[in-house]
Amino acid sequence: MKDPMEITRLTTDEPKNNTETMLNYSYAKDEKAFLRYGNGEENIDICEYISQQAKEKGCKVEPEDLMEGACMECDCELAILYTVAVQAAELRGRLKLYEDAGITLDDLKNEPLTVEELKKMGGKPYWHESLSNLEHSHNHWGIMPGYVAENPQDYHYGEDWMAYRREKVNA
């Protein structure tokens, strides 16, 4: 049975089906955005593609013009396509970094660590949040001492303090 907290990978450099192709249709490489297919070409620079399409419509925008912001104030379908393709390439690139790092939904949720999770945290960084209302209590980053990780309940875990994977931002 698949773990419901596992993130299904969405990014790939070699799409094998229509869904993978759609999710990776626009991508970034060497600080440029590309389309997997366009005008009968594979891996075409989005600026080249938009320029070719614009010429067919009577517009004289060059790829270099697009890189300098031409069309950004236009609301024609090519300007919209350019904007959406660049956005998709940027978001795909960022998502790929998370997927490559193996970040899971549990990591993103930033729920308090369970006692079982704490037992594996000896020597690792964690966000310490004090549950005390005392003025001298404060939240901070720390390295989990091995002896605390072994028996967090002995140190009033869940009563006086909580541990998180990332800094907890109170709403």
Coordinates of N, CA, C and O in Angstrom, one line a residue:
M1 N 0.8 -1.2 0.0 CA 0.0 0.0 0.0 C 0.9 1.2 0.0 O 1.8 1.3 0.7
K2 N 0.5 2.2 -0.8 CA 1.3 3.4 -0.9 C 1.1 4.3 0.3 O 0.0 4.4 0.8
D3 N 2.2 4.9 0.8 CA 2.2 5.8 1.9 C 1.4 7.0 1.5 O 1.9 7.7 0.6
P4 N 0.3 7.4 2.2 CA -0.4 8.6 1.8 C 0.4 9.9 2.0 O 0.0 10.9 1.5
M5 N 1.4 9.9 2.8 CA 2.2 11.1 3.0 C 3.3 11.2 2.0 O 4.1 12.2 2.0
E6 N 3.5 10.2 1.2 CA 4.6 10.2 0.2 C 4.2 11.2 -1.0 O 3.0 11.1 -1.4
I7 N 5.1 12.0 -1.4 CA 4.8 12.9 -2.5 C 5.1 12.1 -3.8 O 6.2 11.6 -4.0
T8 N 4.1 12.0 -4.7 CA 4.3 11.4 -6.0 C 5.2 12.4 -6.8 O 4.8 13.6 -7.0
R9 N 6.3 11.9 -7.4 CA 7.1 12.8 -8.1 C 6.4 13.3 -9.4 O 5.8 12.5 -10.1
L10 N 6.5 14.6 -9.6 CA 5.8 15.2 -10.8 C 6.8 15.7 -11.8 O 6.5 15.8 -13.0
T11 N 8.1 15.9 -11.5 CA 9.1 16.4 -12.4 C 9.9 15.3 -13.0 O 10.2 14.3 -12.3
T12 N 10.2 15.4 -14.2 CA 11.1 14.4 -14.9 C 11.7 15.1 -16.1 O 11.1 16.0 -16.7
D13 N 12.9 14.7 -16.4 CA 13.6 15.3 -17.6 C 13.3 14.4 -18.8 O 13.7 14.8 -19.9
E14 N 12.7 13.2 -18.6 CA 12.4 12.3 -19.7 C 11.0 11.8 -19.5 O 10.8 10.7 -19.1
P15 N 10.0 12.6 -19.9 CA 8.6 12.2 -19.8 C 8.4 10.9 -20.6 O 8.8 10.8 -21.7
K16 N 7.6 10.0 -20.0 CA 7.3 8.7 -20.7 C 5.9 8.6 -21.1 O 5.5 7.6 -21.8
N17 N 5.0 9.5 -20.8 CA 3.6 9.5 -21.2 C 3.0 10.9 -21.3 O 3.7 11.8 -21.0
N18 N 1.8 11.0 -21.7 CA 1.2 12.3 -21.9 C 1.1 13.1 -20.6 O 1.3 14.3 -20.6
T19 N 0.8 12.5 -19.5 CA 0.7 13.2 -18.2 C 2.0 13.8 -17.9 O 2.2 15.0 -17.5
E20 N 3.1 13.0 -17.9 CA 4.4 13.4 -17.6 C 4.8 14.5 -18.5 O 5.5 15.5 -18.1
T21 N 4.5 14.4 -19.8 CA 4.8 15.5 -20.8 C 4.1 16.8 -20.4 O 4.7 17.8 -20.4
M22 N 2.8 16.7 -20.1 CA 2.1 17.9 -19.8 C 2.7 18.6 -18.6 O 2.8 19.8 -18.5
L23 N 3.0 17.8 -17.5 CA 3.5 18.4 -16.3 C 4.9 18.9 -16.4 O 5.4 19.7 -15.6
N24 N 5.6 18.6 -17.5 CA 7.0 19.0 -17.7 C 7.2 19.6 -19.1 O 8.3 19.7 -19.6
Y25 N 6.1 20.1 -19.7 CA 6.1 20.7 -21.0 C 7.0 21.9 -21.1 O 7.7 22.1 -22.1
S26 N 6.9 22.8 -20.1 CA 7.8 23.9 -20.1 C 8.8 23.7 -19.0 O 8.5 23.3 -17.9
Y27 N 10.1 24.0 -19.3 CA 11.1 23.7 -18.3 C 12.3 24.8 -18.5 O 12.4 25.4 -19.5
A28 N 13.1 24.9 -17.5 CA 14.2 25.9 -17.5 C 15.5 25.1 -17.6 O 15.7 24.1 -17.0
K29 N 16.4 25.7 -18.4 CA 17.7 25.2 -18.5 C 18.6 26.3 -18.9 O 18.3 27.1 -19.8
D30 N 19.7 26.5 -18.2 CA 20.7 27.5 -18.5 C 20.0 28.9 -18.5 O 20.3 29.8 -19.3
E31 N 19.1 29.1 -17.5 CA 18.4 30.4 -17.3 C 17.5 30.8 -18.5 O 17.3 32.0 -18.7
K32 N 17.1 29.8 -19.2 CA 16.1 30.1 -20.3 C 15.0 29.1 -20.2 O 15.1 28.0 -19.6
A33 N 13.8 29.5 -20.7 CA 12.6 28.6 -20.7 C 12.5 27.9 -22.0 O 12.7 28.5 -23.1
F34 N 12.1 26.6 -22.0 CA 12.0 25.8 -23.2 C 10.6 25.1 -23.2 O 10.1 24.9 -22.1
L35 N 10.1 24.8 -24.4 CA 9.0 24.0 -24.5 C 9.4 22.6 -25.1 O 10.3 22.6 -25.9
R36 N 8.9 21.5 -24.6 CA 9.3 20.2 -25.1 C 9.0 20.1 -26.6 O 9.8 19.5 -27.3
Y37 N 7.9 20.7 -27.1 CA 7.6 20.6 -28.5 C 6.9 21.9 -28.9 O 6.1 22.5 -28.2
G38 N 7.2 22.3 -30.1 CA 6.6 23.5 -30.7 C 7.1 23.7 -32.1 O 8.3 23.6 -32.4
N39 N 6.2 24.0 -33.0 CA 6.5 24.2 -34.4 C 7.2 23.0 -35.0 O 8.1 23.2 -35.8
G40 N 6.9 21.8 -34.6 CA 7.6 20.6 -35.1 C 9.0 20.4 -34.5 O 9.6 19.5 -35.0
E41 N 9.4 21.2 -33.6 CA 10.7 21.1 -33.0 C 10.6 20.5 -31.6 O 9.6 20.8 -30.9
E42 N 11.6 19.8 -31.1 CA 11.7 19.4 -29.7 C 12.6 20.4 -29.0 O 13.6 20.9 -29.5
N43 N 12.2 20.6 -27.7 CA 13.1 21.5 -26.8 C 13.4 22.8 -27.5 O 14.5 23.2 -27.6
I44 N 12.3 23.5 -27.8 CA 12.5 24.8 -28.4 C 12.5 25.9 -27.4 O 11.7 25.9 -26.5
D45 N 13.4 26.9 -27.5 CA 13.4 28.1 -26.6 C 12.1 28.8 -26.7 O 11.6 29.1 -27.8
I46 N 11.5 29.1 -25.6 CA 10.2 29.8 -25.6 C 10.2 31.1 -26.4 O 9.3 31.5 -27.0
C47 N 11.3 31.8 -26.3 CA 11.5 33.1 -27.0 C 11.5 32.9 -28.5 O 10.8 33.6 -29.2
E48 N 12.2 31.8 -28.9 CA 12.2 31.5 -30.4 C 10.8 31.1 -30.8 O 10.3 31.5 -31.9
Y49 N 10.1 30.3 -30.0 CA 8.8 29.8 -30.4 C 7.8 31.0 -30.5 O 7.1 31.1 -31.5
I50 N 7.8 31.9 -29.5 CA 6.9 33.0 -29.5 C 7.2 34.0 -30.7 O 6.3 34.4 -31.3
S51 N 8.5 34.2 -30.9 CA 8.9 35.0 -32.1 C 8.4 34.4 -33.4 O 7.8 35.1 -34.2
Q52 N 8.5 33.1 -33.6 CA 8.0 32.5 -34.8 C 6.5 32.6 -34.9 O 6.0 32.9 -36.0
Q53 N 5.8 32.4 -33.8 CA 4.3 32.5 -33.8 C 3.9 34.0 -34.1 O 2.9 34.2 -34.8
A54 N 4.6 34.9 -33.5 CA 4.3 36.3 -33.7 C 4.5 36.8 -35.2 O 3.6 37.5 -35.7
K55 N 5.5 36.3 -35.8 CA 5.7 36.6 -37.2 C 4.5 36.1 -38.1 O 4.1 36.8 -39.0
E56 N 4.0 34.9 -37.8 CA 2.8 34.4 -38.5 C 1.6 35.3 -38.3 O 0.7 35.3 -39.1
K57 N 1.6 36.0 -37.2 CA 0.4 36.9 -36.9 C 0.7 38.4 -37.3 O -0.1 39.2 -37.1
G58 N 1.9 38.6 -37.9 CA 2.2 39.9 -38.4 C 2.9 40.8 -37.4 O 3.2 42.0 -37.6
C59 N 3.3 40.3 -36.2 CA 4.0 41.0 -35.2 C 5.5 40.8 -35.4 O 5.9 39.7 -35.8
K60 N 6.3 41.8 -35.2 CA 7.7 41.7 -35.4 C 8.5 41.7 -34.2 O 9.5 42.4 -34.0
V61 N 8.2 40.8 -33.3 CA 8.9 40.7 -32.0 C 10.0 39.6 -32.2 O 9.8 38.6 -32.8
E62 N 11.2 40.0 -31.8 CA 12.4 39.1 -31.9 C 12.6 38.4 -30.6 O 12.2 38.9 -29.5
P63 N 13.2 37.2 -30.6 CA 13.5 36.5 -29.3 C 14.2 37.4 -28.3 O 13.9 37.4 -27.1
E64 N 15.2 38.2 -28.8 CA 15.9 39.1 -27.8 C 15.0 40.2 -27.2 O 15.1 40.6 -26.1
D65 N 13.9 40.6 -28.0 CA 13.0 41.6 -27.5 C 12.2 41.0 -26.3 O 11.9 41.6 -25.3
L66 N 11.9 39.7 -26.5 CA 11.1 39.0 -25.4 C 11.9 39.0 -24.1 O 11.4 39.1 -23.0
M67 N 13.2 38.7 -24.3 CA 14.1 38.6 -23.1 C 14.2 39.9 -22.4 O 14.4 40.0 -21.2
E68 N 13.9 41.0 -23.1 CA 14.0 42.4 -22.5 C 12.7 42.9 -22.1 O 12.5 44.1 -21.7
G69 N 11.6 42.0 -22.1 CA 10.3 42.4 -21.6 C 9.3 42.8 -22.6 O 8.2 43.2 -22.3
A70 N 9.6 42.7 -23.9 CA 8.6 43.0 -24.9 C 7.4 42.1 -24.8 O 7.5 41.0 -24.3
C71 N 6.2 42.6 -25.0 CA 5.0 41.8 -24.9 C 4.4 41.8 -23.5 O 3.3 41.3 -23.3
M72 N 5.2 42.2 -22.5 CA 4.7 42.1 -21.2 C 3.5 43.0 -20.9 O 2.7 42.7 -20.0
E73 N 3.3 44.0 -21.7 CA 2.1 44.9 -21.5 C 1.0 44.6 -22.4 O 0.0 45.2 -22.4
C74 N 1.2 43.6 -23.3 CA 0.2 43.1 -24.2 C -0.6 42.0 -23.6 O -0.1 41.3 -22.8
D75 N -1.9 41.9 -24.0 CA -2.7 40.8 -23.5 C -3.1 39.9 -24.6 O -4.1 39.1 -24.4
C76 N -2.3 39.8 -25.6 CA -2.6 38.9 -26.7 C -2.3 37.4 -26.2 O -1.6 37.3 -25.2
E77 N -2.8 36.5 -27.0 CA -2.6 35.1 -26.6 C -1.1 34.7 -26.5 O -0.7 33.8 -25.7
L78 N -0.3 35.3 -27.3 CA 1.2 34.9 -27.3 C 1.9 35.5 -26.1 O 2.7 34.8 -25.5
A79 N 1.5 36.7 -25.7 CA 2.0 37.3 -24.4 C 1.6 36.4 -23.2 O 2.4 36.2 -22.3
I80 N 0.3 36.0 -23.3 CA -0.1 35.1 -22.2 C 0.6 33.8 -22.2 O 1.0 33.3 -21.1
L81 N 0.7 33.2 -23.3 CA 1.5 31.9 -23.4 C 2.9 32.1 -22.9 O 3.4 31.2 -22.2
Y82 N 3.6 33.1 -23.3 CA 4.9 33.4 -22.9 C 5.0 33.5 -21.4 O 5.8 32.8 -20.7
T83 N 4.1 34.2 -20.8 CA 4.1 34.4 -19.3 C 3.8 33.1 -18.6 O 4.5 32.8 -17.7
V84 N 2.8 32.4 -19.1 CA 2.5 31.1 -18.4 C 3.6 30.1 -18.6 O 3.9 29.3 -17.6
A85 N 4.2 30.0 -19.8 CA 5.3 29.1 -20.0 C 6.5 29.4 -19.1 O 7.1 28.5 -18.5
V86 N 6.9 30.6 -19.0 CA 8.0 31.0 -18.1 C 7.6 30.7 -16.6 O 8.5 30.2 -15.9
Q87 N 6.4 31.0 -16.2 CA 6.0 30.7 -14.9 C 6.1 29.2 -14.6 O 6.6 28.8 -13.6
A88 N 5.5 28.4 -15.5 CA 5.5 27.0 -15.4 C 7.0 26.4 -15.3 O 7.3 25.6 -14.4
A89 N 7.9 27.0 -16.1 CA 9.3 26.5 -16.1 C 9.9 26.9 -14.7 O 10.6 26.0 -14.1
E90 N 9.6 28.0 -14.2 CA 10.2 28.5 -12.9 C 9.6 27.6 -11.8 O 10.4 27.1 -10.9
L91 N 8.3 27.4 -11.8 CA 7.7 26.6 -10.7 C 8.2 25.1 -10.8 O 8.4 24.5 -9.7
R92 N 8.3 24.6 -12.0 CA 8.8 23.2 -12.2 C 10.2 23.1 -11.6 O 10.5 22.1 -10.9
G93 N 11.0 24.1 -11.9 CA 12.4 24.1 -11.4 C 12.5 24.1 -9.9 O 13.3 23.3 -9.3
R94 N 11.6 24.9 -9.3 CA 11.6 24.9 -7.8 C 11.1 23.6 -7.2 O 11.6 23.0 -6.3
L95 N 10.0 23.1 -7.8 CA 9.4 21.8 -7.4 C 10.5 20.7 -7.5 O 10.6 19.8 -6.6
K96 N 11.2 20.7 -8.6 CA 12.2 19.7 -8.8 C 13.3 19.7 -7.7 O 13.7 18.6 -7.3
L97 N 13.6 20.8 -7.2 CA 14.6 20.9 -6.1 C 14.1 20.2 -4.9 O 14.8 19.5 -4.2
Y98 N 12.8 20.4 -4.6 CA 12.2 19.8 -3.4 C 12.1 18.3 -3.6 O 12.5 17.5 -2.7
E99 N 11.7 17.9 -4.8 CA 11.6 16.4 -5.1 C 13.0 15.8 -5.1 O 13.2 14.7 -4.5
D100 N 14.0 16.4 -5.6 CA 15.4 15.9 -5.6 C 15.9 15.7 -4.2 O 16.7 14.8 -3.9
A101 N 15.5 16.7 -3.3 CA 15.9 16.6 -1.9 C 15.1 15.6 -1.1 O 15.5 15.3 0.1
G102 N 14.1 15.0 -1.7 CA 13.3 14.0 -1.0 C 12.4 14.5 0.1 O 12.0 13.8 1.1
I103 N 12.0 15.8 0.0 CA 11.1 16.4 1.0 C 9.8 15.8 0.9 O 9.2 15.6 -0.2
T104 N 9.2 15.4 2.0 CA 7.9 14.7 2.0 C 6.8 15.6 2.5 O 7.1 16.7 3.0
L105 N 5.6 15.2 2.4 CA 4.4 16.0 2.9 C 4.6 16.2 4.5 O 4.2 17.2 5.0
D106 N 5.1 15.2 5.2 CA 5.4 15.3 6.6 C 6.3 16.5 6.9 O 6.1 17.3 7.8
D107 N 7.3 16.6 6.0 CA 8.3 17.7 6.2 C 7.6 19.0 6.0 O 7.9 20.0 6.7
L108 N 6.8 19.1 5.0 CA 6.1 20.4 4.7 C 5.1 20.8 5.8 O 4.9 22.0 6.0
K109 N 4.4 19.8 6.4 CA 3.4 20.1 7.4 C 4.0 20.7 8.6 O 3.3 21.5 9.3
N110 N 5.2 20.3 9.0 CA 5.8 20.8 10.2 C 5.0 20.7 11.5 O 4.8 21.6 12.3
E111 N 4.5 19.5 11.6 CA 3.8 19.1 12.9 C 4.8 18.9 13.9 O 6.0 18.6 13.7
P112 N 4.4 18.9 15.2 CA 5.4 18.6 16.3 C 5.9 17.2 16.1 O 5.1 16.3 15.7
L113 N 7.1 17.0 16.4 CA 7.7 15.7 16.3 C 7.1 14.7 17.3 O 6.9 15.2 18.5
T114 N 6.9 13.5 16.9 CA 6.4 12.5 17.9 C 7.5 12.0 18.7 O 8.7 12.2 18.4
V115 N 7.2 11.3 19.8 CA 8.3 10.8 20.7 C 9.1 9.8 19.8 O 10.4 9.8 20.0
E116 N 8.5 9.0 19.0 CA 9.3 8.1 18.2 C 10.2 8.8 17.2 O 11.4 8.4 17.0
E117 N 9.8 9.9 16.6 CA 10.6 10.7 15.8 C 11.8 11.4 16.5 O 12.9 11.4 16.1
L118 N 11.5 11.8 17.7 CA 12.5 12.5 18.6 C 13.6 11.5 18.9 O 14.8 11.8 19.0
K119 N 13.3 10.2 19.1 CA 14.3 9.2 19.4 C 15.3 9.0 18.3 O 16.4 8.5 18.5
K120 N 15.0 9.5 17.1 CA 16.0 9.5 16.0 C 16.7 10.8 15.8 O 17.4 11.0 14.8
M121 N 16.4 11.8 16.7 CA 16.9 13.1 16.4 C 18.2 13.4 17.2 O 18.7 14.6 17.1
G122 N 18.8 12.5 17.9 CA 20.0 12.8 18.7 C 21.1 13.4 17.8 O 21.4 12.8 16.8
G123 N 21.6 14.5 18.2 CA 22.7 15.2 17.4 C 22.2 15.9 16.2 O 23.0 16.5 15.5
K124 N 20.9 16.0 16.0 CA 20.4 16.7 14.8 C 19.7 18.0 15.2 O 19.2 18.2 16.4
P125 N 19.6 19.0 14.3 CA 19.0 20.3 14.6 C 17.5 20.2 14.7 O 16.9 19.3 14.0
Y126 N 16.9 21.0 15.5 CA 15.4 21.0 15.7 C 15.0 22.4 16.2 O 15.8 23.1 16.7
W127 N 13.7 22.7 16.0 CA 13.2 24.0 16.5 C 12.5 23.7 17.8 O 11.6 22.8 18.0
H128 N 13.0 24.3 18.9 CA 12.5 24.1 20.3 C 11.5 25.2 20.5 O 11.8 26.4 20.4
E129 N 10.3 24.8 20.9 CA 9.3 25.7 21.3 C 8.8 25.5 22.7 O 8.4 24.4 23.1
S130 N 9.0 26.5 23.5 CA 8.6 26.4 24.9 C 7.1 26.6 25.1 O 6.5 27.4 24.4
L131 N 6.5 25.8 25.9 CA 5.1 25.9 26.1 C 4.8 26.7 27.4 O 3.7 26.9 27.8
S132 N 5.9 27.1 28.1 CA 5.8 27.9 29.3 C 5.4 29.3 29.0 O 5.8 29.9 28.0
N133 N 4.7 30.0 29.9 CA 4.3 31.4 29.7 C 5.3 32.3 30.5 O 5.1 33.5 30.6
L134 N 6.4 31.7 31.0 CA 7.3 32.5 31.7 C 8.0 33.4 30.8 O 8.3 33.2 29.6
E135 N 8.4 34.6 31.4 CA 9.1 35.6 30.6 C 10.4 35.2 30.0 O 10.8 35.6 29.0
H136 N 11.1 34.3 30.8 CA 12.5 33.9 30.4 C 12.4 32.8 29.4 O 13.5 32.4 28.8
S137 N 11.3 32.2 29.1 CA 11.2 31.1 28.1 C 11.3 31.7 26.7 O 10.8 32.8 26.4
H138 N 11.9 31.0 25.8 CA 12.1 31.5 24.4 C 12.2 30.3 23.5 O 12.6 29.2 23.9
N139 N 11.8 30.5 22.3 CA 11.9 29.5 21.2 C 13.2 29.7 20.5 O 13.7 30.8 20.3
H140 N 13.8 28.6 20.1 CA 15.1 28.7 19.5 C 15.5 27.4 18.7 O 14.9 26.3 18.9
W141 N 16.5 27.5 17.9 CA 17.1 26.3 17.2 C 18.0 25.7 18.2 O 18.7 26.3 19.0
G142 N 18.1 24.4 18.2 CA 19.0 23.7 19.0 C 19.5 22.3 18.4 O 18.9 21.9 17.4
I143 N 20.5 21.7 19.0 CA 20.9 20.4 18.6 C 20.4 19.4 19.6 O 20.6 19.6 20.8
M144 N 19.6 18.5 19.2 CA 19.0 17.5 20.2 C 20.0 16.7 20.9 O 20.7 15.9 20.2
P145 N 20.2 16.9 22.2 CA 21.1 16.0 22.9 C 20.7 14.5 22.9 O 19.5 14.2 22.9
G146 N 21.6 13.7 22.7 CA 21.3 12.2 22.6 C 20.5 11.7 23.8 O 19.6 10.9 23.6
Y147 N 20.9 12.1 25.0 CA 20.2 11.6 26.2 C 18.7 12.1 26.3 O 17.9 11.4 26.8
V148 N 18.5 13.3 25.7 CA 17.1 13.8 25.7 C 16.3 13.0 24.6 O 15.2 12.6 24.8
A149 N 17.0 12.8 23.4 CA 16.3 12.1 22.3 C 15.9 10.6 22.8 O 14.9 10.1 22.4
E150 N 16.7 10.0 23.6 CA 16.5 8.6 24.0 C 15.2 8.6 24.9 O 14.4 7.6 24.7
N151 N 14.9 9.5 25.7 CA 13.8 9.5 26.6 C 13.2 10.9 26.7 O 13.2 11.5 27.8
P152 N 12.6 11.5 25.7 CA 12.1 12.8 25.7 C 11.0 13.0 26.8 O 10.9 14.1 27.4
Q153 N 10.2 12.0 27.1 CA 9.2 12.1 28.1 C 9.8 12.4 29.5 O 9.1 13.0 30.3
D154 N 11.0 12.0 29.7 CA 11.7 12.3 31.0 C 12.0 13.8 31.1 O 12.3 14.3 32.2
Y155 N 12.0 14.5 30.0 CA 12.3 15.9 30.0 C 11.0 16.7 29.7 O 11.1 17.8 29.2
H156 N 9.9 16.1 30.0 CA 8.6 16.8 30.0 C 8.2 17.2 28.6 O 7.6 18.3 28.4
Y157 N 8.6 16.4 27.6 CA 8.2 16.7 26.2 C 6.7 16.6 26.1 O 6.0 15.7 26.6
G158 N 6.1 17.6 25.4 CA 4.7 17.7 25.2 C 4.0 18.5 26.4 O 2.9 18.9 26.2
E159 N 4.7 18.7 27.5 CA 4.2 19.4 28.6 C 4.8 20.8 28.7 O 4.2 21.8 28.8
D160 N 6.2 20.8 28.7 CA 6.9 22.1 28.8 C 7.5 22.6 27.5 O 7.8 23.7 27.3
W161 N 7.7 21.7 26.5 CA 8.3 22.0 25.2 C 7.9 21.1 24.1 O 7.4 20.0 24.4
M162 N 8.0 21.6 22.9 CA 7.7 20.8 21.7 C 8.9 21.0 20.8 O 9.6 22.0 20.8
A163 N 9.1 20.0 19.9 CA 10.1 20.0 18.9 C 9.5 20.0 17.5 O 8.6 19.2 17.3
Y164 N 10.1 20.7 16.5 CA 9.7 20.8 15.2 C 10.8 20.6 14.2 O 12.0 20.9 14.6
R165 N 10.5 20.2 13.0 CA 11.6 20.1 11.9 C 12.1 21.5 11.5 O 13.2 21.6 11.1
R166 N 11.1 22.4 11.5 CA 11.5 23.8 11.0 C 10.9 24.8 12.0 O 10.1 24.4 12.9
E167 N 11.4 26.0 11.9 CA 10.9 27.0 12.8 C 9.4 27.2 12.7 O 8.9 27.2 11.6
K168 N 8.8 27.2 13.8 CA 7.3 27.3 13.8 C 6.9 28.8 13.8 O 7.4 29.6 14.7
V169 N 6.1 29.2 12.9 CA 5.7 30.6 12.8 C 4.3 30.6 13.3 O 3.4 30.0 12.8
N170 N 4.1 31.4 14.4 CA 2.7 31.5 14.9 C 1.9 32.5 14.1 O 2.4 33.6 13.8
A171 N 0.7 32.1 13.8 CA -0.2 32.9 13.0 C -0.8 34.0 13.9 O -0.9 34.0 15.1

